[in-house]
mmCIF file of C-alpha atoms and ligand atoms in Angstrom:
data_model
loop_
_atom_site.group_PDB
_atom_site.id
_atom_site.type_symbol
_atom_site.label_atom_id
_atom_site.label_comp_id
_atom_site.label_asym_id
_atom_site.label_seq_id
_atom_site.Cartn_x
_atom_site.Cartn_y
_atom_site.Cartn_z
ATOM 1 C CA MET A 1 124.958 123.639 128.121
ATOM 2 C CA TYR A 2 121.851 121.275 129.009
ATOM 3 C CA GLU A 3 120.583 123.931 131.372
ATOM 4 C CA ARG A 4 117.623 124.524 128.669
ATOM 5 C CA TYR A 5 116.713 120.574 128.670
ATOM 6 C CA SER A 6 116.956 120.386 132.545
ATOM 7 C CA ARG A 7 112.982 119.721 132.684
ATOM 8 C CA GLN A 8 112.835 117.269 130.158
ATOM 9 C CA MET A 9 116.072 115.412 131.615
ATOM 10 C CA LEU A 10 114.385 115.572 134.791
ATOM 11 C CA PHE A 11 111.658 113.474 133.281
ATOM 12 C CA ALA A 12 112.742 109.999 134.131
ATOM 13 C CA PRO A 13 112.482 108.219 130.786
ATOM 14 C CA ILE A 14 114.468 110.799 129.313
ATOM 15 C CA GLY A 15 117.090 111.757 131.741
ATOM 16 C CA LYS A 16 120.351 112.953 130.966
ATOM 17 C CA ASN A 17 121.214 109.955 129.005
ATOM 18 C CA GLY A 18 117.996 109.961 126.891
ATOM 19 C CA GLN A 19 119.153 113.541 126.187
ATOM 20 C CA GLU A 20 122.136 112.700 124.993
ATOM 21 C CA LYS A 21 120.798 109.768 122.454
ATOM 22 C CA LEU A 22 118.178 112.624 121.174
ATOM 23 C CA ARG A 23 121.319 114.819 120.327
ATOM 24 C CA ALA A 24 122.762 112.394 118.501
ATOM 25 C CA LYS A 25 119.773 111.724 116.068
ATOM 26 C CA HIS A 26 118.736 112.859 112.799
ATOM 27 C CA VAL A 27 114.991 113.094 111.807
ATOM 28 C CA LEU A 28 113.826 113.557 108.172
ATOM 29 C CA MET A 29 110.532 115.195 108.416
ATOM 30 C CA ILE A 30 108.345 115.480 104.949
ATOM 31 C CA GLY A 31 106.185 118.387 104.736
ATOM 32 C CA ALA A 32 106.170 121.522 106.684
ATOM 33 C CA GLY A 33 102.342 122.448 106.514
ATOM 34 C CA ALA A 34 100.713 122.383 109.942
ATOM 35 C CA LEU A 35 101.774 119.044 111.189
ATOM 36 C CA GLY A 36 105.514 119.545 109.846
ATOM 37 C CA SER A 37 105.197 123.107 111.593
ATOM 38 C CA SER A 38 104.403 122.237 115.065
ATOM 39 C CA ASN A 39 106.284 118.371 114.834
ATOM 40 C CA GLY A 40 109.331 120.233 113.965
ATOM 41 C CA GLU A 41 109.143 122.864 116.933
ATOM 42 C CA ILE A 42 108.441 120.330 119.676
ATOM 43 C CA LEU A 43 111.573 118.220 118.488
ATOM 44 C CA THR A 44 114.041 121.511 117.702
ATOM 45 C CA ARG A 45 113.012 122.478 121.054
ATOM 46 C CA ALA A 46 113.761 118.952 122.575
ATOM 47 C CA GLY A 47 117.067 119.154 121.349
ATOM 48 C CA VAL A 48 117.071 116.899 118.466
ATOM 49 C CA GLY A 49 120.637 116.482 116.784
ATOM 50 C CA LYS A 50 119.834 117.377 113.074
ATOM 51 C CA LEU A 51 116.301 117.975 111.295
ATOM 52 C CA THR A 52 115.754 117.731 107.526
ATOM 53 C CA ILE A 53 112.665 119.089 106.722
ATOM 54 C CA VAL A 54 111.452 118.932 102.916
ATOM 55 C CA ASP A 55 108.439 120.804 101.620
ATOM 56 C CA ARG A 56 107.382 122.015 97.994
ATOM 57 C CA ASP A 57 104.778 124.607 98.703
ATOM 58 C CA TYR A 58 105.358 128.393 99.831
ATOM 59 C CA VAL A 59 103.747 130.454 102.937
ATOM 60 C CA GLU A 60 100.143 131.331 101.986
ATOM 61 C CA ALA A 61 97.740 133.478 103.956
ATOM 62 C CA SER A 62 95.452 130.423 104.275
ATOM 63 C CA ASN A 63 98.240 128.673 106.247
ATOM 64 C CA LEU A 64 98.574 131.384 108.973
ATOM 65 C CA GLN A 65 95.732 129.911 111.401
ATOM 66 C CA ARG A 66 97.302 126.874 111.757
ATOM 67 C CA GLN A 67 100.854 126.605 110.836
ATOM 68 C CA GLN A 68 102.672 127.883 113.951
ATOM 69 C CA LEU A 69 106.231 128.718 112.461
ATOM 70 C CA TYR A 70 104.765 131.434 109.572
ATOM 71 C CA THR A 71 104.035 135.200 109.663
ATOM 72 C CA GLU A 72 102.343 137.600 107.711
ATOM 73 C CA GLU A 73 106.045 138.415 106.639
ATOM 74 C CA ASP A 74 106.732 135.160 105.429
ATOM 75 C CA VAL A 75 103.423 135.360 103.481
ATOM 76 C CA LEU A 76 104.164 138.911 101.465
ATOM 77 C CA GLN A 77 107.587 137.282 100.411
ATOM 78 C CA LYS A 78 106.069 133.997 99.431
ATOM 79 C CA LEU A 79 108.947 132.284 101.437
ATOM 80 C CA PRO A 80 109.250 128.628 100.773
ATOM 81 C CA LYS A 81 108.075 126.665 103.781
ATOM 82 C CA ALA A 82 111.172 124.837 104.021
ATOM 83 C CA VAL A 83 113.268 128.107 104.268
ATOM 84 C CA ALA A 84 110.761 129.813 106.551
ATOM 85 C CA ALA A 85 110.681 127.011 108.832
ATOM 86 C CA GLU A 86 114.402 126.759 109.243
ATOM 87 C CA ARG A 87 114.572 129.996 109.937
ATOM 88 C CA ARG A 88 112.001 130.274 112.790
ATOM 89 C CA LEU A 89 113.524 126.735 114.151
ATOM 90 C CA ARG A 90 117.202 128.376 113.950
ATOM 91 C CA ALA A 91 115.705 131.163 115.754
ATOM 92 C CA ILE A 92 114.259 129.140 118.543
ATOM 93 C CA ASN A 93 117.436 126.465 119.172
ATOM 94 C CA SER A 94 120.493 127.200 117.539
ATOM 95 C CA ASP A 95 122.101 124.002 118.740
ATOM 96 C CA VAL A 96 120.207 121.576 116.122
ATOM 97 C CA GLU A 97 121.319 121.115 112.891
ATOM 98 C CA LEU A 98 118.822 122.301 110.240
ATOM 99 C CA CYS A 99 118.841 121.171 106.678
ATOM 100 C CA ALA A 100 115.880 122.761 104.601
ATOM 101 C CA VAL A 101 115.159 121.110 101.075
ATOM 102 C CA VAL A 102 112.691 122.837 99.131
ATOM 103 C CA GLY A 103 111.175 120.312 96.458
ATOM 104 C CA ASP A 104 108.908 117.221 95.853
ATOM 105 C CA ALA A 105 109.530 114.403 98.171
ATOM 106 C CA THR A 106 109.933 111.755 95.184
ATOM 107 C CA PRO A 107 110.848 108.133 95.377
ATOM 108 C CA GLU A 108 114.231 109.397 94.310
ATOM 109 C CA MET A 109 114.881 112.440 96.522
ATOM 110 C CA LEU A 110 113.433 110.403 99.363
ATOM 111 C CA ASP A 111 116.467 107.792 98.425
ATOM 112 C CA GLU A 112 118.723 110.307 98.940
ATOM 113 C CA LEU A 113 117.623 111.739 101.962
ATOM 114 C CA VAL A 114 117.206 108.561 104.017
ATOM 115 C CA LYS A 115 120.903 108.139 104.542
ATOM 116 C CA GLY A 116 121.509 108.397 108.079
ATOM 117 C CA VAL A 117 118.140 109.148 109.368
ATOM 118 C CA ASP A 118 116.997 107.479 112.525
ATOM 119 C CA LEU A 119 113.429 108.374 112.274
ATOM 120 C CA ILE A 120 110.912 109.696 109.504
ATOM 121 C CA LEU A 121 108.029 111.652 110.261
ATOM 122 C CA ASP A 122 105.123 112.490 108.300
ATOM 123 C CA ALA A 123 104.027 115.529 107.975
ATOM 124 C CA THR A 124 102.533 115.217 104.228
ATOM 125 C CA ASP A 125 99.256 116.087 102.840
ATOM 126 C CA ASN A 126 98.671 112.838 100.633
ATOM 127 C CA PHE A 127 98.568 109.427 100.235
ATOM 128 C CA GLU A 128 100.651 108.920 97.548
ATOM 129 C CA THR A 129 103.802 110.303 99.303
ATOM 130 C CA ARG A 130 103.055 108.713 102.309
ATOM 131 C CA MET A 131 103.275 105.143 100.638
ATOM 132 C CA ALA A 132 106.347 105.791 98.932
ATOM 133 C CA LEU A 133 107.673 107.087 102.277
ATOM 134 C CA ASN A 134 106.367 103.778 103.919
ATOM 135 C CA ASP A 135 108.121 101.654 101.181
ATOM 136 C CA ILE A 136 111.569 103.690 101.708
ATOM 137 C CA ALA A 137 111.106 103.400 105.382
ATOM 138 C CA HIS A 138 110.805 99.238 105.116
ATOM 139 C CA LYS A 139 113.614 99.286 102.301
ATOM 140 C CA TYR A 140 115.522 100.666 104.789
ATOM 141 C CA GLN A 141 114.511 99.515 107.817
ATOM 142 C CA ILE A 142 113.623 103.028 109.504
ATOM 143 C CA PRO A 143 110.965 104.061 111.821
ATOM 144 C CA TRP A 144 108.074 106.384 110.463
ATOM 145 C CA ILE A 145 105.377 107.826 112.389
ATOM 146 C CA TYR A 146 102.084 108.412 110.102
ATOM 147 C CA GLY A 147 100.161 111.742 110.832
ATOM 148 C CA ALA A 148 97.022 113.115 109.556
ATOM 149 C CA CYS A 149 93.993 114.898 109.956
ATOM 150 C CA VAL A 150 91.219 116.976 108.390
ATOM 151 C CA GLY A 151 88.633 118.709 109.890
ATOM 152 C CA SER A 152 88.299 117.796 113.588
ATOM 153 C CA PHE A 153 89.226 114.343 113.019
ATOM 154 C CA GLY A 154 93.133 113.208 112.858
ATOM 155 C CA MET A 155 94.945 109.688 113.374
ATOM 156 C CA SER A 156 98.104 108.530 113.980
ATOM 157 C CA PHE A 157 100.361 105.206 114.182
ATOM 158 C CA THR A 158 103.904 104.203 114.354
ATOM 159 C CA ILE A 159 105.478 102.326 112.191
ATOM 160 C CA ILE A 160 108.347 99.722 112.848
ATOM 161 C CA PRO A 161 109.831 97.894 109.775
ATOM 162 C CA GLY A 162 110.039 94.374 111.194
ATOM 163 C CA LYS A 163 107.784 94.980 114.111
ATOM 164 C CA THR A 164 104.345 96.638 113.190
ATOM 165 C CA PRO A 165 101.910 96.190 110.282
ATOM 166 C CA CYS A 166 102.759 98.838 107.652
ATOM 167 C CA LEU A 167 100.605 101.648 105.983
ATOM 168 C CA ASN A 168 100.067 99.463 102.994
ATOM 169 C CA CYS A 169 99.016 96.341 105.126
ATOM 170 C CA LEU A 170 96.258 98.921 106.563
ATOM 171 C CA LEU A 171 95.005 100.110 103.639
ATOM 172 C CA LYS A 172 95.744 97.559 100.825
ATOM 173 C CA SER A 173 95.738 100.463 97.930
ATOM 174 C CA LEU A 174 95.834 104.023 97.312
ATOM 175 C CA PRO A 175 92.466 105.688 98.491
ATOM 176 C CA VAL A 176 90.937 107.304 95.668
ATOM 177 C CA GLN A 177 89.506 110.993 96.215
ATOM 178 C CA GLY A 178 90.063 111.668 100.017
ATOM 179 C CA MET A 179 88.993 114.562 102.272
ATOM 180 C CA THR A 180 91.639 117.110 102.085
ATOM 181 C CA CYS A 181 92.184 120.268 104.410
ATOM 182 C CA ASP A 182 91.480 122.209 101.021
ATOM 183 C CA THR A 183 87.973 120.780 100.420
ATOM 184 C CA VAL A 184 86.367 120.054 104.342
ATOM 185 C CA GLY A 185 88.978 122.468 106.559
ATOM 186 C CA ILE A 186 90.922 122.319 109.381
ATOM 187 C CA ILE A 187 91.043 123.388 113.056
ATOM 188 C CA ALA A 188 94.372 123.673 114.790
ATOM 189 C CA PRO A 189 93.572 121.775 117.926
ATOM 190 C CA THR A 190 93.168 118.762 115.635
ATOM 191 C CA VAL A 191 96.589 119.252 114.104
ATOM 192 C CA GLN A 192 98.298 119.523 117.947
ATOM 193 C CA MET A 193 96.522 116.076 118.839
ATOM 194 C CA VAL A 194 97.836 114.461 115.969
ATOM 195 C CA VAL A 195 101.490 116.098 116.608
ATOM 196 C CA ALA A 196 101.307 115.551 120.492
ATOM 197 C CA HIS A 197 100.675 111.701 119.324
ATOM 198 C CA GLN A 198 103.944 111.902 116.863
ATOM 199 C CA THR A 199 105.771 113.839 119.170
ATOM 200 C CA ALA A 200 105.435 111.233 122.281
ATOM 201 C CA GLU A 201 106.245 108.192 119.957
ATOM 202 C CA ALA A 202 109.052 110.106 118.430
ATOM 203 C CA LEU A 203 110.881 111.030 121.685
ATOM 204 C CA LYS A 204 110.620 106.987 122.477
ATOM 205 C CA ILE A 205 112.205 106.113 119.343
ATOM 206 C CA LEU A 206 114.865 108.691 119.561
ATOM 207 C CA VAL A 207 115.869 107.863 123.085
ATOM 208 C CA GLU A 208 115.335 104.346 122.498
ATOM 209 C CA ASP A 209 113.048 103.644 124.773
ATOM 210 C CA TRP A 210 111.216 100.645 122.542
ATOM 211 C CA GLU A 211 109.157 99.511 125.578
ATOM 212 C CA ALA A 212 107.030 102.370 125.651
ATOM 213 C CA LEU A 213 105.519 102.673 122.208
ATOM 214 C CA ARG A 214 101.984 102.937 121.941
ATOM 215 C CA HIS A 215 101.369 99.754 118.901
ATOM 216 C CA SER A 216 97.745 100.934 118.900
ATOM 217 C CA PHE A 217 96.409 103.336 115.874
ATOM 218 C CA VAL A 218 94.925 105.863 117.446
ATOM 219 C CA SER A 219 92.108 108.670 115.603
ATOM 220 C CA PHE A 220 89.562 110.971 117.431
ATOM 221 C CA ASP A 221 87.655 113.780 116.347
ATOM 222 C CA LEU A 222 87.738 116.584 118.667
ATOM 223 C CA TRP A 223 84.028 117.971 117.526
ATOM 224 C CA ARG A 224 82.057 114.813 117.568
ATOM 225 C CA ASN A 225 83.749 113.740 120.815
ATOM 226 C CA GLN A 226 85.301 110.107 119.733
ATOM 227 C CA TYR A 227 88.352 108.520 120.341
ATOM 228 C CA SER A 228 89.142 105.436 119.552
ATOM 229 C CA SER A 229 92.401 102.755 119.605
ATOM 230 C CA MET A 230 92.672 100.192 117.319
ATOM 231 C CA LYS A 231 94.861 97.037 118.247
ATOM 232 C CA MET A 232 97.179 96.422 115.332
ATOM 233 C CA SER A 233 98.233 92.781 116.344
ATOM 234 C CA ARG A 234 95.911 91.126 113.297
ATOM 235 C CA ALA A 235 96.830 93.658 110.853
ATOM 236 C CA LYS A 236 100.048 92.325 109.485
ATOM 237 C CA ASP A 237 99.581 91.302 106.061
ATOM 238 C CA GLU A 238 102.589 88.423 104.868
ATOM 239 C CA SER A 239 101.716 89.054 101.598
ATOM 240 C CA CYS A 240 101.772 92.584 101.554
ATOM 241 C CA LEU A 241 104.145 94.289 99.164
ATOM 242 C CA SER A 242 105.625 96.779 101.272
ATOM 243 C CA CYS A 243 106.597 94.825 104.107
ATOM 244 C CA GLY A 244 105.809 91.232 103.322
ATOM 245 C CA SER A 245 108.392 88.472 102.514
ATOM 246 C CA GLU A 246 108.361 88.879 98.703
ATOM 247 C CA ARG A 247 107.800 92.903 98.819
ATOM 248 C CA THR A 248 108.523 94.816 95.619
ATOM 249 C CA TYR A 249 108.339 98.646 97.039
ATOM 250 C CA PRO A 250 105.340 98.970 94.461
ATOM 251 C CA TYR A 251 105.142 102.596 95.574
ATOM 252 C CA LEU A 252 108.727 103.437 94.280
ATOM 253 C CA SER A 253 108.304 102.780 90.888
ATOM 254 C CA ARG A 254 107.324 104.934 88.303
ATOM 255 C CA GLU A 255 104.185 103.147 87.332
ATOM 256 C CA ASN A 256 102.612 103.769 90.364
ATOM 257 C CA LEU A 257 103.374 107.490 90.427
ATOM 258 C CA MET A 258 101.259 110.428 89.749
ATOM 259 C CA LYS A 259 102.528 111.681 86.255
ATOM 260 C CA SER A 260 103.088 115.270 85.735
ATOM 261 C CA GLU A 261 104.416 117.344 82.581
ATOM 262 C CA VAL A 262 104.121 121.141 80.987
ATOM 263 C CA LEU A 263 102.128 121.155 78.536
ATOM 264 C CA CYS A 264 104.137 122.638 75.568
ATOM 265 C CA GLY A 265 103.789 126.476 74.461
ATOM 266 C CA ARG A 266 100.945 126.864 77.655
ATOM 267 C CA ASP A 267 101.218 128.007 80.912
ATOM 268 C CA THR A 268 99.502 124.282 81.985
ATOM 269 C CA VAL A 269 100.776 121.491 83.669
ATOM 270 C CA GLN A 270 99.028 118.195 82.958
ATOM 271 C CA ILE A 271 98.166 115.667 85.870
ATOM 272 C CA ARG A 272 97.383 111.997 85.908
ATOM 273 C CA PRO A 273 96.641 110.113 89.011
ATOM 274 C CA SER A 274 98.837 107.106 89.591
ATOM 275 C CA LYS A 275 95.442 104.934 90.061
ATOM 276 C CA GLU A 276 93.268 104.903 87.073
ATOM 277 C CA GLY A 277 89.430 105.526 88.623
ATOM 278 C CA GLU A 278 86.371 107.321 87.894
ATOM 279 C CA VAL A 279 85.911 110.516 89.749
ATOM 280 C CA ASP A 280 82.577 111.458 90.974
ATOM 281 C CA LEU A 281 82.144 115.226 89.160
ATOM 282 C CA ASN A 282 78.629 115.726 90.710
ATOM 283 C CA GLU A 283 79.787 115.016 94.503
ATOM 284 C CA LEU A 284 83.019 117.215 93.729
ATOM 285 C CA ALA A 285 81.293 120.221 92.145
ATOM 286 C CA ALA A 286 78.240 119.834 94.497
ATOM 287 C CA HIS A 287 80.930 119.920 97.594
ATOM 288 C CA LEU A 288 82.954 122.442 96.280
ATOM 289 C CA SER A 289 80.197 124.806 95.583
ATOM 290 C CA SER A 290 79.086 124.685 98.838
ATOM 291 C CA ILE A 291 82.505 125.812 99.927
ATOM 292 C CA HIS A 292 82.471 128.766 97.730
ATOM 293 C CA TYR A 293 84.731 127.596 94.855
ATOM 294 C CA GLU A 294 83.659 129.092 91.578
ATOM 295 C CA VAL A 295 82.833 125.534 89.935
ATOM 296 C CA LYS A 296 81.266 125.010 86.751
ATOM 297 C CA GLY A 297 81.166 122.110 84.613
ATOM 298 C CA ASN A 298 79.542 119.567 82.509
ATOM 299 C CA PRO A 299 79.017 115.550 82.730
ATOM 300 C CA TYR A 300 82.925 115.149 81.023
ATOM 301 C CA LEU A 301 84.760 117.834 82.915
ATOM 302 C CA LEU A 302 84.838 120.399 85.692
ATOM 303 C CA SER A 303 86.535 123.530 85.874
ATOM 304 C CA ILE A 304 87.553 125.293 89.137
ATOM 305 C CA GLU A 305 88.746 129.153 89.618
ATOM 306 C CA MET A 306 90.805 129.552 92.073
ATOM 307 C CA GLU A 307 93.321 132.600 93.107
ATOM 308 C CA ALA A 308 95.609 132.563 90.654
ATOM 309 C CA ASN A 309 95.002 129.144 89.238
ATOM 310 C CA ARG A 310 92.085 127.603 86.864
ATOM 311 C CA ILE A 311 91.551 123.616 87.243
ATOM 312 C CA VAL A 312 90.189 121.392 85.022
ATOM 313 C CA ILE A 313 89.216 117.987 86.480
ATOM 314 C CA PHE A 314 88.506 115.196 84.261
ATOM 315 C CA LYS A 315 85.894 111.959 84.486
ATOM 316 C CA ASP A 316 89.349 109.996 84.587
ATOM 317 C CA GLY A 317 91.128 111.995 87.210
ATOM 318 C CA ARG A 318 93.245 113.865 85.019
ATOM 319 C CA ALA A 319 93.635 117.369 85.271
ATOM 320 C CA LEU A 320 95.337 120.671 83.786
ATOM 321 C CA ILE A 321 96.219 123.064 86.067
ATOM 322 C CA HIS A 322 96.491 126.129 84.177
ATOM 323 C CA GLY A 323 98.274 129.242 85.433
ATOM 324 C CA THR A 324 101.938 127.485 86.520
ATOM 325 C CA LYS A 325 104.626 125.973 84.968
ATOM 326 C CA ASP A 326 105.795 124.391 88.002
ATOM 327 C CA LEU A 327 105.120 120.967 88.408
ATOM 328 C CA ALA A 328 105.737 120.312 92.223
ATOM 329 C CA GLN A 329 103.253 123.591 92.587
ATOM 330 C CA ALA A 330 100.511 121.732 90.150
ATOM 331 C CA ARG A 331 100.936 118.227 92.097
ATOM 332 C CA SER A 332 100.451 120.216 95.428
ATOM 333 C CA ILE A 333 97.012 122.050 93.999
ATOM 334 C CA TYR A 334 95.813 118.828 92.514
ATOM 335 C CA GLN A 335 96.245 116.866 95.711
ATOM 336 C CA ARG A 336 95.016 119.502 98.069
ATOM 337 C CA LEU A 337 91.798 119.270 95.649
ATOM 338 C CA LEU A 338 91.324 115.530 95.230
ATOM 339 C CA GLY A 339 93.645 114.118 98.527
ATOM 340 C CA MET B 1 72.984 91.644 117.538
ATOM 341 C CA ASN B 2 75.855 94.117 116.514
ATOM 342 C CA LYS B 3 76.687 97.347 117.456
ATOM 343 C CA ILE B 4 77.987 99.440 114.704
ATOM 344 C CA LEU B 5 80.133 102.886 114.977
ATOM 345 C CA PHE B 6 80.839 105.640 112.759
ATOM 346 C CA PHE B 7 83.593 107.929 112.720
ATOM 347 C CA ALA B 8 84.456 111.262 111.461
ATOM 348 C CA HIS B 9 82.181 112.299 108.574
ATOM 349 C CA LEU B 10 80.776 108.731 108.668
ATOM 350 C CA LYS B 11 79.039 109.737 111.635
ATOM 351 C CA ASP B 12 77.459 112.528 109.822
ATOM 352 C CA GLU B 13 76.389 111.077 106.832
ATOM 353 C CA VAL B 14 74.525 108.188 108.852
ATOM 354 C CA GLY B 15 72.924 110.797 111.313
ATOM 355 C CA GLU B 16 74.041 108.533 114.286
ATOM 356 C CA GLU B 17 77.081 107.809 116.047
ATOM 357 C CA ASN B 18 76.238 104.175 116.102
ATOM 358 C CA ILE B 19 73.435 102.026 115.276
ATOM 359 C CA ARG B 20 72.176 98.140 116.122
ATOM 360 C CA ILE B 21 71.989 96.046 113.714
ATOM 361 C CA ASP B 22 72.352 91.997 113.431
ATOM 362 C CA VAL B 23 75.142 90.963 110.752
ATOM 363 C CA ALA B 24 76.674 88.079 112.375
ATOM 364 C CA GLY B 25 77.684 85.783 109.874
ATOM 365 C CA ARG B 26 78.949 88.415 107.172
ATOM 366 C CA THR B 27 82.239 89.263 106.256
ATOM 367 C CA VAL B 28 83.506 93.092 106.762
ATOM 368 C CA ALA B 29 83.055 93.528 103.067
ATOM 369 C CA GLU B 30 79.474 92.089 102.822
ATOM 370 C CA VAL B 31 78.446 94.874 106.220
ATOM 371 C CA LYS B 32 80.434 97.387 104.009
ATOM 372 C CA GLU B 33 78.501 97.178 101.211
ATOM 373 C CA LEU B 34 75.186 96.794 103.188
ATOM 374 C CA LEU B 35 75.802 99.700 104.684
ATOM 375 C CA ALA B 36 76.730 101.816 102.109
ATOM 376 C CA ALA B 37 73.382 101.088 100.212
ATOM 377 C CA GLU B 38 71.371 101.585 102.972
ATOM 378 C CA TYR B 39 72.622 104.935 103.911
ATOM 379 C CA ASN B 40 74.495 106.089 100.473
ATOM 380 C CA LEU B 41 77.898 106.201 102.052
ATOM 381 C CA GLN B 42 80.111 106.678 99.261
ATOM 382 C CA LYS B 43 83.764 105.857 100.701
ATOM 383 C CA LEU B 44 82.873 103.161 103.291
ATOM 384 C CA ASP B 45 84.594 100.638 101.210
ATOM 385 C CA SER B 46 87.598 102.271 101.754
ATOM 386 C CA ALA B 47 87.551 102.970 105.693
ATOM 387 C CA MET B 48 89.384 101.367 108.191
ATOM 388 C CA THR B 49 87.435 98.477 110.229
ATOM 389 C CA ALA B 50 87.914 97.557 113.829
ATOM 390 C CA ILE B 51 85.591 94.478 115.265
ATOM 391 C CA ASN B 52 86.119 94.848 119.205
ATOM 392 C CA GLU B 53 88.772 97.410 118.943
ATOM 393 C CA GLU B 54 91.075 95.089 116.808
ATOM 394 C CA PHE B 55 92.160 95.706 113.366
ATOM 395 C CA ALA B 56 89.896 93.727 110.745
ATOM 396 C CA SER B 57 90.746 92.836 106.894
ATOM 397 C CA ASN B 58 87.725 93.002 104.398
ATOM 398 C CA GLU B 59 87.548 89.207 104.818
ATOM 399 C CA ASN B 60 87.044 88.990 108.669
ATOM 400 C CA VAL B 61 83.475 87.292 109.591
ATOM 401 C CA ILE B 62 81.663 89.284 112.427
ATOM 402 C CA GLU B 63 79.923 87.272 115.483
ATOM 403 C CA ALA B 64 77.275 87.652 117.083
ATOM 404 C CA GLY B 65 77.630 90.343 120.056
ATOM 405 C CA ASP B 66 80.713 92.247 117.985
ATOM 406 C CA GLU B 67 81.074 95.921 118.096
ATOM 407 C CA VAL B 68 82.259 97.001 114.590
ATOM 408 C CA ALA B 69 83.529 100.436 113.974
ATOM 409 C CA PHE B 70 84.267 102.168 110.778
ATOM 410 C CA ILE B 71 87.390 104.563 110.554
ATOM 411 C CA PRO B 72 87.936 106.620 107.055
ATOM 412 C CA PRO B 73 91.788 107.080 106.856
ATOM 413 C CA VAL B 74 92.449 110.740 105.963
ATOM 414 C CA SER B 75 95.488 112.289 104.357
ATOM 415 C CA GLY B 76 95.457 116.291 105.427
ATOM 416 C CA GLY B 77 98.225 117.264 107.464
HETATM 417 ZN ZN1 ZN C 401 102.311 95.973 105.058
#
């Protein structure tokens, strides 16, 4: 039965022993977009024991250029990504136990799903979920691998609770209004390069070759031809609220979460960001117009027309997502525009 | 003299991959403020900073000859 893994077992640092370890491991992957598709495929082909996939979106035509698990048929059926991913991965390797969860990776859900998990793979598209994931990983002492990309720029960092600095040590707070794949685009090679870094580290962790881990924060720009490897030994912050000695896991508490509610009697969801802060409406409007979104506005708000929805964003970051009553979908649309 | 490197969209906004200026004795936060004003960089304050390829926080002081790189964190996936 190990025939299919013969080449991987021939690779000395893995071997038969490593393959058996891999088969006994459970990976939780948050997100099944571009990073999730490629990470999921590599780990499934590699023969991980169990893979749990969480995603809140359904497959759309604009995903097909880079989200390698999905097909035109998935788009026609508007299949949830977690479901479509599970189907495709099962066809690739029926040995792997697959578990698809359709929904938003809230702190409550993460708390349920991490039980018995050996590694968390970050394939999400926003910092709010990543910071919650970072807190959960430290609460339960589970390694996780940060990966993110936009345009031709990508980055990855392996976080081992108790050993390395954490994401909150690096960022200190939730960055406001980041660049996203929906606003500045993304090319497939960037995704693959991030995934190559994530899955190599994942394999090291899963076969327990701790010595081989990378330790540096890697970032690269495949179009501007830049590579950087940043040493992180000075980055650990003892006062960090996520990994320090007086930790509170701030991103698991309600007040630090994005608030969303369906407005009574309307096909509209209101979103309030977790971090108060002025959004530069002029900059956002100029940028969205330049990439062919239909944007109208005044000094107080912007109105953006999308395929099925209209989004109104106010100066304080609050937004109304018209054309849906689905909270997870509304949060997804918001984070795709504002990061 | 110091070499300052800009990654990703910062490189485009500055118009160069790197510049040379003397910022010895200043903190990372001060240099971010200075460069943000000079080149009209909106989100430099949230960028991560490396001094000689090692992570640096906003309070770290830059010394003569240090190479400083600014790397913007991204959230796409
Ligand atoms: Zn920390």
